[in-house]
Coordinates of C-alpha atoms and ligand atoms in Angstrom, one line a residue:
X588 CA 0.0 0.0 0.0
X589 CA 0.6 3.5 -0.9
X590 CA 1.1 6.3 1.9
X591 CA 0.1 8.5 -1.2
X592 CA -3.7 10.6 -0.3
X593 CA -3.2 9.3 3.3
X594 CA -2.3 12.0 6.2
X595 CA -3.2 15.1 4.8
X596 CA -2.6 18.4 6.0
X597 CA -4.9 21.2 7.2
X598 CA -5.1 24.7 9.2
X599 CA -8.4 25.3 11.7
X600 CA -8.4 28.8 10.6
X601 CA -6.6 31.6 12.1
X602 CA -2.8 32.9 11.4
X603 CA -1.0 35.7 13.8
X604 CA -2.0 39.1 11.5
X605 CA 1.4 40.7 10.7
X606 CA 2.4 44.0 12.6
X607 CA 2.2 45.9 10.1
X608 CA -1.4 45.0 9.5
X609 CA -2.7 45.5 13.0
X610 CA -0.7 49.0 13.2
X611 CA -3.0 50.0 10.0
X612 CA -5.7 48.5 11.9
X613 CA -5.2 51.0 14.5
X614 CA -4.1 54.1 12.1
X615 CA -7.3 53.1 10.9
X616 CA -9.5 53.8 13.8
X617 CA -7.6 57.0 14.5
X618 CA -8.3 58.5 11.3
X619 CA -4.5 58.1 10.2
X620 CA -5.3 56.1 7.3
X621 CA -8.3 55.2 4.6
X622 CA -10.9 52.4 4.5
X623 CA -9.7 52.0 1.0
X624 CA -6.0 51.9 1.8
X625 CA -6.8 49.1 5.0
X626 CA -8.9 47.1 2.6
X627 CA -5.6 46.9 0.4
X628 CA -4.0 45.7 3.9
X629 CA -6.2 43.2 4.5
X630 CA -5.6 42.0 0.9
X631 CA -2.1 41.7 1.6
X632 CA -2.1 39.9 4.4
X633 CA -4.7 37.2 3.0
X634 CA -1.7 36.8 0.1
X635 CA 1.2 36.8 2.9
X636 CA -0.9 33.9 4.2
X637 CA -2.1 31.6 2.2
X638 CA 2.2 32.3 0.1
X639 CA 3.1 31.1 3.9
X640 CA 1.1 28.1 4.5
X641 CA 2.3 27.1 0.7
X642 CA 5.5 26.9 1.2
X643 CA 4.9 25.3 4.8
X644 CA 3.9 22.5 2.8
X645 CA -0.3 22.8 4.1
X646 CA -2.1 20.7 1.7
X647 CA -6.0 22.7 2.9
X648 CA -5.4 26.5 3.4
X649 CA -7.0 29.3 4.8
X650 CA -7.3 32.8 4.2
X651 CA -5.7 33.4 8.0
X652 CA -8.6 35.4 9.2
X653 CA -6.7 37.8 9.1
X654 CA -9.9 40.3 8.1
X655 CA -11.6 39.2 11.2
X656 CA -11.9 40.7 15.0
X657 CA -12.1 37.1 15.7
X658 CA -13.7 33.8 15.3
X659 CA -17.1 34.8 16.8
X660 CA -16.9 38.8 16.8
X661 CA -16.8 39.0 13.1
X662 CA -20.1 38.5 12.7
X663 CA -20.9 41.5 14.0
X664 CA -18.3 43.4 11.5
X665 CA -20.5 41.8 8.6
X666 CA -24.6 41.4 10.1
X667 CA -25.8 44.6 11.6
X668 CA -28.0 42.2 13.1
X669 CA -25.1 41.8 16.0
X670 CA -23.0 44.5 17.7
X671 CA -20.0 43.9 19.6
X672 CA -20.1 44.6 22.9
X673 CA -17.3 44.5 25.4
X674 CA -18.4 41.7 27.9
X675 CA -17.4 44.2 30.9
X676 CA -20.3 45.9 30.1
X677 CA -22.8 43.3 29.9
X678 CA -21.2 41.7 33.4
X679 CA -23.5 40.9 36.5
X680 CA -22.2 40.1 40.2
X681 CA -22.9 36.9 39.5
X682 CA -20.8 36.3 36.1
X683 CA -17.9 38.3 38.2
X684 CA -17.8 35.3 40.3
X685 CA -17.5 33.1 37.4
X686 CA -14.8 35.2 36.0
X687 CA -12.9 35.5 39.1
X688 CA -13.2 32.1 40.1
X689 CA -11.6 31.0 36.3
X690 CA -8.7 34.5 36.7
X691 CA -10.7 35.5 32.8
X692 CA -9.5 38.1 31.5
X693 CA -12.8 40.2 30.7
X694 CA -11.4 42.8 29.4
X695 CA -10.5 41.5 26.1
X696 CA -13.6 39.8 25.2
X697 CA -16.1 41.4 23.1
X698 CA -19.1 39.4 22.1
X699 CA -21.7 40.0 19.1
X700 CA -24.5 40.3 20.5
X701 CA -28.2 40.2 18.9
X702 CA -29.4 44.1 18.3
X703 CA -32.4 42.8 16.1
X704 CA -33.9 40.8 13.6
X705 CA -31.4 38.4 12.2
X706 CA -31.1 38.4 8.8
X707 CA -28.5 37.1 6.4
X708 CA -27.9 41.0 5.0
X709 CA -24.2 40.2 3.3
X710 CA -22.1 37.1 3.2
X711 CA -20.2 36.4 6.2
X712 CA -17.3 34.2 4.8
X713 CA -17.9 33.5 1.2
X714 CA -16.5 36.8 0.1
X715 CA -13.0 35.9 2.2
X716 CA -12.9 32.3 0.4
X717 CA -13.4 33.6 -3.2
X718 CA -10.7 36.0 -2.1
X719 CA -8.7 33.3 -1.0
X720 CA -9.1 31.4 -3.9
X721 CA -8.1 33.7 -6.6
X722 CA -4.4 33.6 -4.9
X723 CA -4.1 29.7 -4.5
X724 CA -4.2 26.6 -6.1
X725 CA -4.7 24.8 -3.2
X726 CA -8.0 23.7 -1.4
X727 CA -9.4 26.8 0.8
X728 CA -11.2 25.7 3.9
X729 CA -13.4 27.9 5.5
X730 CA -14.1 28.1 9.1
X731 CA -17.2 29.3 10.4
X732 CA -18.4 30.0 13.6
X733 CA -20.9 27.2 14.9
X734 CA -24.7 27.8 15.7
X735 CA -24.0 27.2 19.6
X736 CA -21.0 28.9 20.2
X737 CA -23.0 31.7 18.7
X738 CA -26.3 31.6 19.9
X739 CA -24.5 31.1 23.9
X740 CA -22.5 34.5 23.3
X741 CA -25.1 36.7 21.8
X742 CA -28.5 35.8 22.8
X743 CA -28.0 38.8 26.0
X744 CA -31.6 39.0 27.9
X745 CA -31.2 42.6 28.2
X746 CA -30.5 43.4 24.7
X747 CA -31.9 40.4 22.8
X748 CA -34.8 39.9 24.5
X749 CA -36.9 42.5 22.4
X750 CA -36.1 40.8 19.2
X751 CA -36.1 36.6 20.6
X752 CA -37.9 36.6 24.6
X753 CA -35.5 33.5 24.6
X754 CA -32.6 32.3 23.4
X755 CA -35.1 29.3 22.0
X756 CA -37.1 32.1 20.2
X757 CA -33.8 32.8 17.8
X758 CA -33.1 29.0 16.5
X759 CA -34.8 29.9 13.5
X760 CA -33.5 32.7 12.5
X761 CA -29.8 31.9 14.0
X762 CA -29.6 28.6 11.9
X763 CA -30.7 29.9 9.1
X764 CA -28.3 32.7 8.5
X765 CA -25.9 29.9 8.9
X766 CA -27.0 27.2 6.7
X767 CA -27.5 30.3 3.9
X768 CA -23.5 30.9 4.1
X769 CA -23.1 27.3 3.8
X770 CA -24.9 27.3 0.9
X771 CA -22.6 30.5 -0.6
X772 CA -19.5 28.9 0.6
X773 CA -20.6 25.8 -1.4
X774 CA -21.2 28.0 -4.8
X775 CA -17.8 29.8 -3.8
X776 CA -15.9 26.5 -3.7
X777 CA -14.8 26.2 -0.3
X778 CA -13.0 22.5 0.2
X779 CA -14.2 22.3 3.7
X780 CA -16.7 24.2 6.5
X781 CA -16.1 23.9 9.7
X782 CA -18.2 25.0 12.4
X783 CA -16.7 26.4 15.3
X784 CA -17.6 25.4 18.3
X785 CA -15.6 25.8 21.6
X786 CA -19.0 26.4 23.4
X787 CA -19.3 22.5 23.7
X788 CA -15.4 22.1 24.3
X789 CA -16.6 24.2 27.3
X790 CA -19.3 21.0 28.3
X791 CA -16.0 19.7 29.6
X792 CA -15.9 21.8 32.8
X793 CA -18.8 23.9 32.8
X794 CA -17.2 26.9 34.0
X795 CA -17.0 29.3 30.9
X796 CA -20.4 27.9 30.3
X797 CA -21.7 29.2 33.6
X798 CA -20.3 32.6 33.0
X799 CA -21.8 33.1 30.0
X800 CA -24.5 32.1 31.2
X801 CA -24.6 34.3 33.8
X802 CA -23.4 37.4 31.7
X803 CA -26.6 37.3 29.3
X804 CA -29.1 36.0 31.8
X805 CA -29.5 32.6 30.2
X806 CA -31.3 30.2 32.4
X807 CA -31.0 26.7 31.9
X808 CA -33.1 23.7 34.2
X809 CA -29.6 21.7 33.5
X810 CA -26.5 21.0 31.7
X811 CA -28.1 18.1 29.8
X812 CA -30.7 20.4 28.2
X813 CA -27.2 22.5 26.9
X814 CA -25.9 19.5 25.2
X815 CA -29.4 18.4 23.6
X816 CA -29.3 21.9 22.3
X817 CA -26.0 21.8 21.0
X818 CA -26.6 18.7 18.8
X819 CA -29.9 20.5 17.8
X820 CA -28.3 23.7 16.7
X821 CA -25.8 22.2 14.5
X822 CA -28.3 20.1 12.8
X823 CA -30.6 22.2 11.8
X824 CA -27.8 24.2 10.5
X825 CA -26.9 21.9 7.9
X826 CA -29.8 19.9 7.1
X827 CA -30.6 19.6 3.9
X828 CA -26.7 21.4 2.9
X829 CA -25.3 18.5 0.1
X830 CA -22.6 18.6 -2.3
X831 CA -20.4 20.2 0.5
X832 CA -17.9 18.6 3.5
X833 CA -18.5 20.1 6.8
X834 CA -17.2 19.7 9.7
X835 CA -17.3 20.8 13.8
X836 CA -14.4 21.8 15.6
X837 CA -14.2 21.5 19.2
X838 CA -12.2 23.4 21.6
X839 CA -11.6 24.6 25.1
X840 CA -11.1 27.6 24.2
X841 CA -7.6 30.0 23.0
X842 CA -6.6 33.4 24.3
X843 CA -3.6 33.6 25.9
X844 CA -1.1 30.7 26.3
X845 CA -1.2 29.8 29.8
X846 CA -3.0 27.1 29.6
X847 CA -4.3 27.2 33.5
X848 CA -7.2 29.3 32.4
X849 CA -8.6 26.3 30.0
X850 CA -11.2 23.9 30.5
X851 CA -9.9 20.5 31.5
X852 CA -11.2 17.0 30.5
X853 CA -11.9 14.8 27.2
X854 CA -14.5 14.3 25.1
X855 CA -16.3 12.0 27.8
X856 CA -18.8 14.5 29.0
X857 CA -20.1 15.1 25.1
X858 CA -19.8 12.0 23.4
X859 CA -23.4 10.9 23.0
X860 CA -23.6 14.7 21.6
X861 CA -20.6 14.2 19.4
X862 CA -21.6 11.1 17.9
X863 CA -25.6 12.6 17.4
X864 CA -23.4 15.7 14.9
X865 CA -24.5 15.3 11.1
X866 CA -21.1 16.3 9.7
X867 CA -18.1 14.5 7.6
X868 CA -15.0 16.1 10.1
X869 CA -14.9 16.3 14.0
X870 CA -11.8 18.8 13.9
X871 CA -10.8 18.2 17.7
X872 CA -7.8 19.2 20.0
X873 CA -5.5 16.7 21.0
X874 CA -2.2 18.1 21.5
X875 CA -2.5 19.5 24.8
X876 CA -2.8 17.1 27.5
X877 CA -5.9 18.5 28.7
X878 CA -8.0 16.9 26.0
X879 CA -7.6 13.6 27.7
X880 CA -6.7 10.6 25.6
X881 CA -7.9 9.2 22.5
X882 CA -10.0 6.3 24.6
X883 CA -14.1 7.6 24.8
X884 CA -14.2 6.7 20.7
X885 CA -12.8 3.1 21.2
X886 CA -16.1 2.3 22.5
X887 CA -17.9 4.9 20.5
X888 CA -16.8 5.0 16.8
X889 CA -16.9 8.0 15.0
X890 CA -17.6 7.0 11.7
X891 CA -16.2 10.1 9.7
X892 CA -12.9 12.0 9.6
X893 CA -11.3 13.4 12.1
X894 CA -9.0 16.7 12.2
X895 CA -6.2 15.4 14.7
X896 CA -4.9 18.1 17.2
X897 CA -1.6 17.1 16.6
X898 CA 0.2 21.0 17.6
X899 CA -0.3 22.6 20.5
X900 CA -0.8 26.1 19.8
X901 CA -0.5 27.6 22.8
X902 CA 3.3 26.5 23.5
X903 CA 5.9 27.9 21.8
X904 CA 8.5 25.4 21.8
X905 CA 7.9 23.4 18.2
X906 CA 7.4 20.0 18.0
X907 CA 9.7 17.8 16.6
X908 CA 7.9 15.9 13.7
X909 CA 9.1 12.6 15.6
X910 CA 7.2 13.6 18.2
X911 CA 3.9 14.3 15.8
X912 CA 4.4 11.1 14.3
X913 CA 3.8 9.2 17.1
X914 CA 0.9 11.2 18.1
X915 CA -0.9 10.2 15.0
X916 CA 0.2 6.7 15.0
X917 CA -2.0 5.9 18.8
X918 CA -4.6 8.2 16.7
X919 CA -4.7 5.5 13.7
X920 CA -5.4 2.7 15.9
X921 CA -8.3 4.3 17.7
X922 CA -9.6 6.5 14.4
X923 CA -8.1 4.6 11.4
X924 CA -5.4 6.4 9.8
X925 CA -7.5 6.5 6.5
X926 CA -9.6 8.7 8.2
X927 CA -6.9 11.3 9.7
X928 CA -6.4 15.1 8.7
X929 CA -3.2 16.7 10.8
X930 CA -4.0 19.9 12.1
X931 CA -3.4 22.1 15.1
X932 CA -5.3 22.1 17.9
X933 CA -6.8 25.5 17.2
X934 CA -6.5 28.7 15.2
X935 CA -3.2 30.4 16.0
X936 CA -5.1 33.8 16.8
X937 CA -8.4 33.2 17.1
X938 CA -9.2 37.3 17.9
X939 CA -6.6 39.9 16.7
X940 CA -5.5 41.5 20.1
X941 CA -4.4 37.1 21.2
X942 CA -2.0 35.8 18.9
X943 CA -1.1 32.9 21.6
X944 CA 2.2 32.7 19.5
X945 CA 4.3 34.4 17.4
X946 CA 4.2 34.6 13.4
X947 CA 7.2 33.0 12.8
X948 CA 6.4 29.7 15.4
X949 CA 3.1 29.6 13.8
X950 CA 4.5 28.4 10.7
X951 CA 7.4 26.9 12.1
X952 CA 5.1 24.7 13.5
X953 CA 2.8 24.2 10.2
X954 CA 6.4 22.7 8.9
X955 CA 7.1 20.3 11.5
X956 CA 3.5 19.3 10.6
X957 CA 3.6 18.9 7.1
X958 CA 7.6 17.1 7.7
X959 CA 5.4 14.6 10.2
X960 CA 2.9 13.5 7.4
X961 CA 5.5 12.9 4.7
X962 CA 7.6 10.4 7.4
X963 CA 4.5 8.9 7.9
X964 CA 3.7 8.6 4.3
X965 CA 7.0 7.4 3.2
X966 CA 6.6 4.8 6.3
X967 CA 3.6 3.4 4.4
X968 CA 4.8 3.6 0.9
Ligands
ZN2018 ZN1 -10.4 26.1 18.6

């Protein structure tokens, strides 16, 4: 057998922006330089991406997000359905306990929250793949964030609650914006969507859950009815979406790179909810140890791909690709290596002001990666 097809190599989304880039961001917002002349930043940077990931040897790209606030906060750029609001300003006494309790960082969280009727007004990440794509040859992927993770930061009591009395009142509406992009990222030729989802990462511990929660005056009878919900969400998202792969990505979260602040556990506490998802790719963390082991899908199969964690994107020491080999060889056993991707555990800067490593490690990284893959293939050729 041929090791050719077998291992290949993707991105979960986000690359560190360049300095450069985020200083125009911020000559930008002091009137120091044009709309026009930052769009022709942005531009740049999508090029300096994707030119970097090529010659890291990434067989899937992405277009960095380097247009984006952040995963989740972008939304708000494109939909004036959703305004970002910083989170201090939404906080109760009750989510300060939660936020003390986990030492979060409120200050740098901004969340889009739901200012009225949601309506699918402009694309939300079609325009950044046919971008993409008119710079590359190779397959763009296009992460997206995931029904949950949105609906759990933006549905705020206070601010939503004219639009949707409850967060239940906005399913509707929330999925279908989302399965209406998936739709223009499938007539834009996107290789892959993946829905991102660290809300249910968060099932693992509760704690960020709880806060947020607490923060937009969510109540929930219990956890369970969160995970049902979950499941639901993403669902209804992409029923009836064909002709397309799509994925979820699950997470603990990635902000800053001590990783004390993070959720801890595996995929234990989710797996009925995992194995209920109606998608090709589970694009899951497993580099950092507090993913737990590979174990919980022994005895529950997942019977698509899976998007290994196999960097850790919140320590900047690089692997060796020795190291990632092995990694992916007590994967193949559990998985089956014919149905393995490689990628890092998470986006390398999920929201502009957290790069959780630098620009260069990023890709030296993405190399070590790509070097792992080709021992592994040439081990199986
Ligand atoms: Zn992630």
């Amino acid at each position: 057998m041929t090791g050719d097809g077998l291992f290949p190599t993707s991105v979960v989304g986000s690359l560190p922006r360049p300095e450069w880039l985020t200083d125009g961001i911020a000559a930008n917002e002091r009137g120091e330089l044009s709309d026009e002349r930052l769009r022709e930043y942005y531009d740049e940077a999508v090029i300096l991406a994707l030119k970097q990931q090529e010659t890291a040897g990434v067989d899937e790209v992405s277009d960095g997000e380097q247009r984006r606030f952040s995963f989740l906060g972008f939304v708000a750029e494109k939909i004036p359905s959703f305004r970002l609001v910083p989170a201090a300003r939404l906080m109760s006494k009750e989510a300060a306990g939660y936020a003390d309790d986990m030492n979060l960082h409120v200050g740098i969280i901004s969340n889009p929250v739901i200012v009225g009727p949601i309506r699918r007004t402009a694309p939300l990440v079609a325009d950044e793949v046919r971008y993409a794509k008119e710079h590359t040859d190779k397959p763009v992927m296009a992460p997206i964030i995931g029904p949950f993770t949105l609906l759990i930061n933006s549905w705020n009591k206070k601010m939503s609650g004219r639009y949707y009395p409850s967060p239940e009142d906005a399913f509707g509406d929330l999925t279908r914006l989302l399965r209406e992009e998936l739709l223009a990222l499938k007539e834009a030729g996107a290789s892959f969507v993946q829905l991102d989802e660290p809300a249910i990462g968060n099932f693992v511990d509760f704690r960020y859950t709880k806060w947020l929660l607490a923060l937009n005056g969510w109540k929930v009878g219990d956890v369970q009815e969160l995970h049902r919900i979950s499941a639901e969400l993403v669902n209804r998202t992409v029923k009836g979406v064909g002709g397309i792969k799509l994925g979820v990505h699950i997470c603990r979260g990635n902000w800053r790179s001590d990783e004390a602040h993070y959720s801890h556990g595996g995929y234990e506490n989710m797996i009925d909810e995992i194995l209920d998802l109606k998608v090709r790719r589970l694009v899951l963390e497993y580099a950092t140890k507090r993913a737990g082991s590979y174990d919980v899908f022994r005895d529950h199969p997942w019977p698509g791909e899976v998007g290994l964690g196999v960097i850790d994107v919140k320590d900047p020491r690089v692997e060796a690709p020795k190291e990632i080999v092995r990694r992916v060889e007590g994967a193949a056993e559990v998985f089956g290596e014919e149905r393995l991707v490689l990628n890092p555990d998470c986006g390398f800067s999920s929201g502009r002001p957290w790069p959780v490593v630098s620009r260069q490690t990023a890709f030296a990284k993405l190399k070590a990666q790509t070097k792992a893959a080709l021992l592994l293939r040439a081990g199986r050729s």
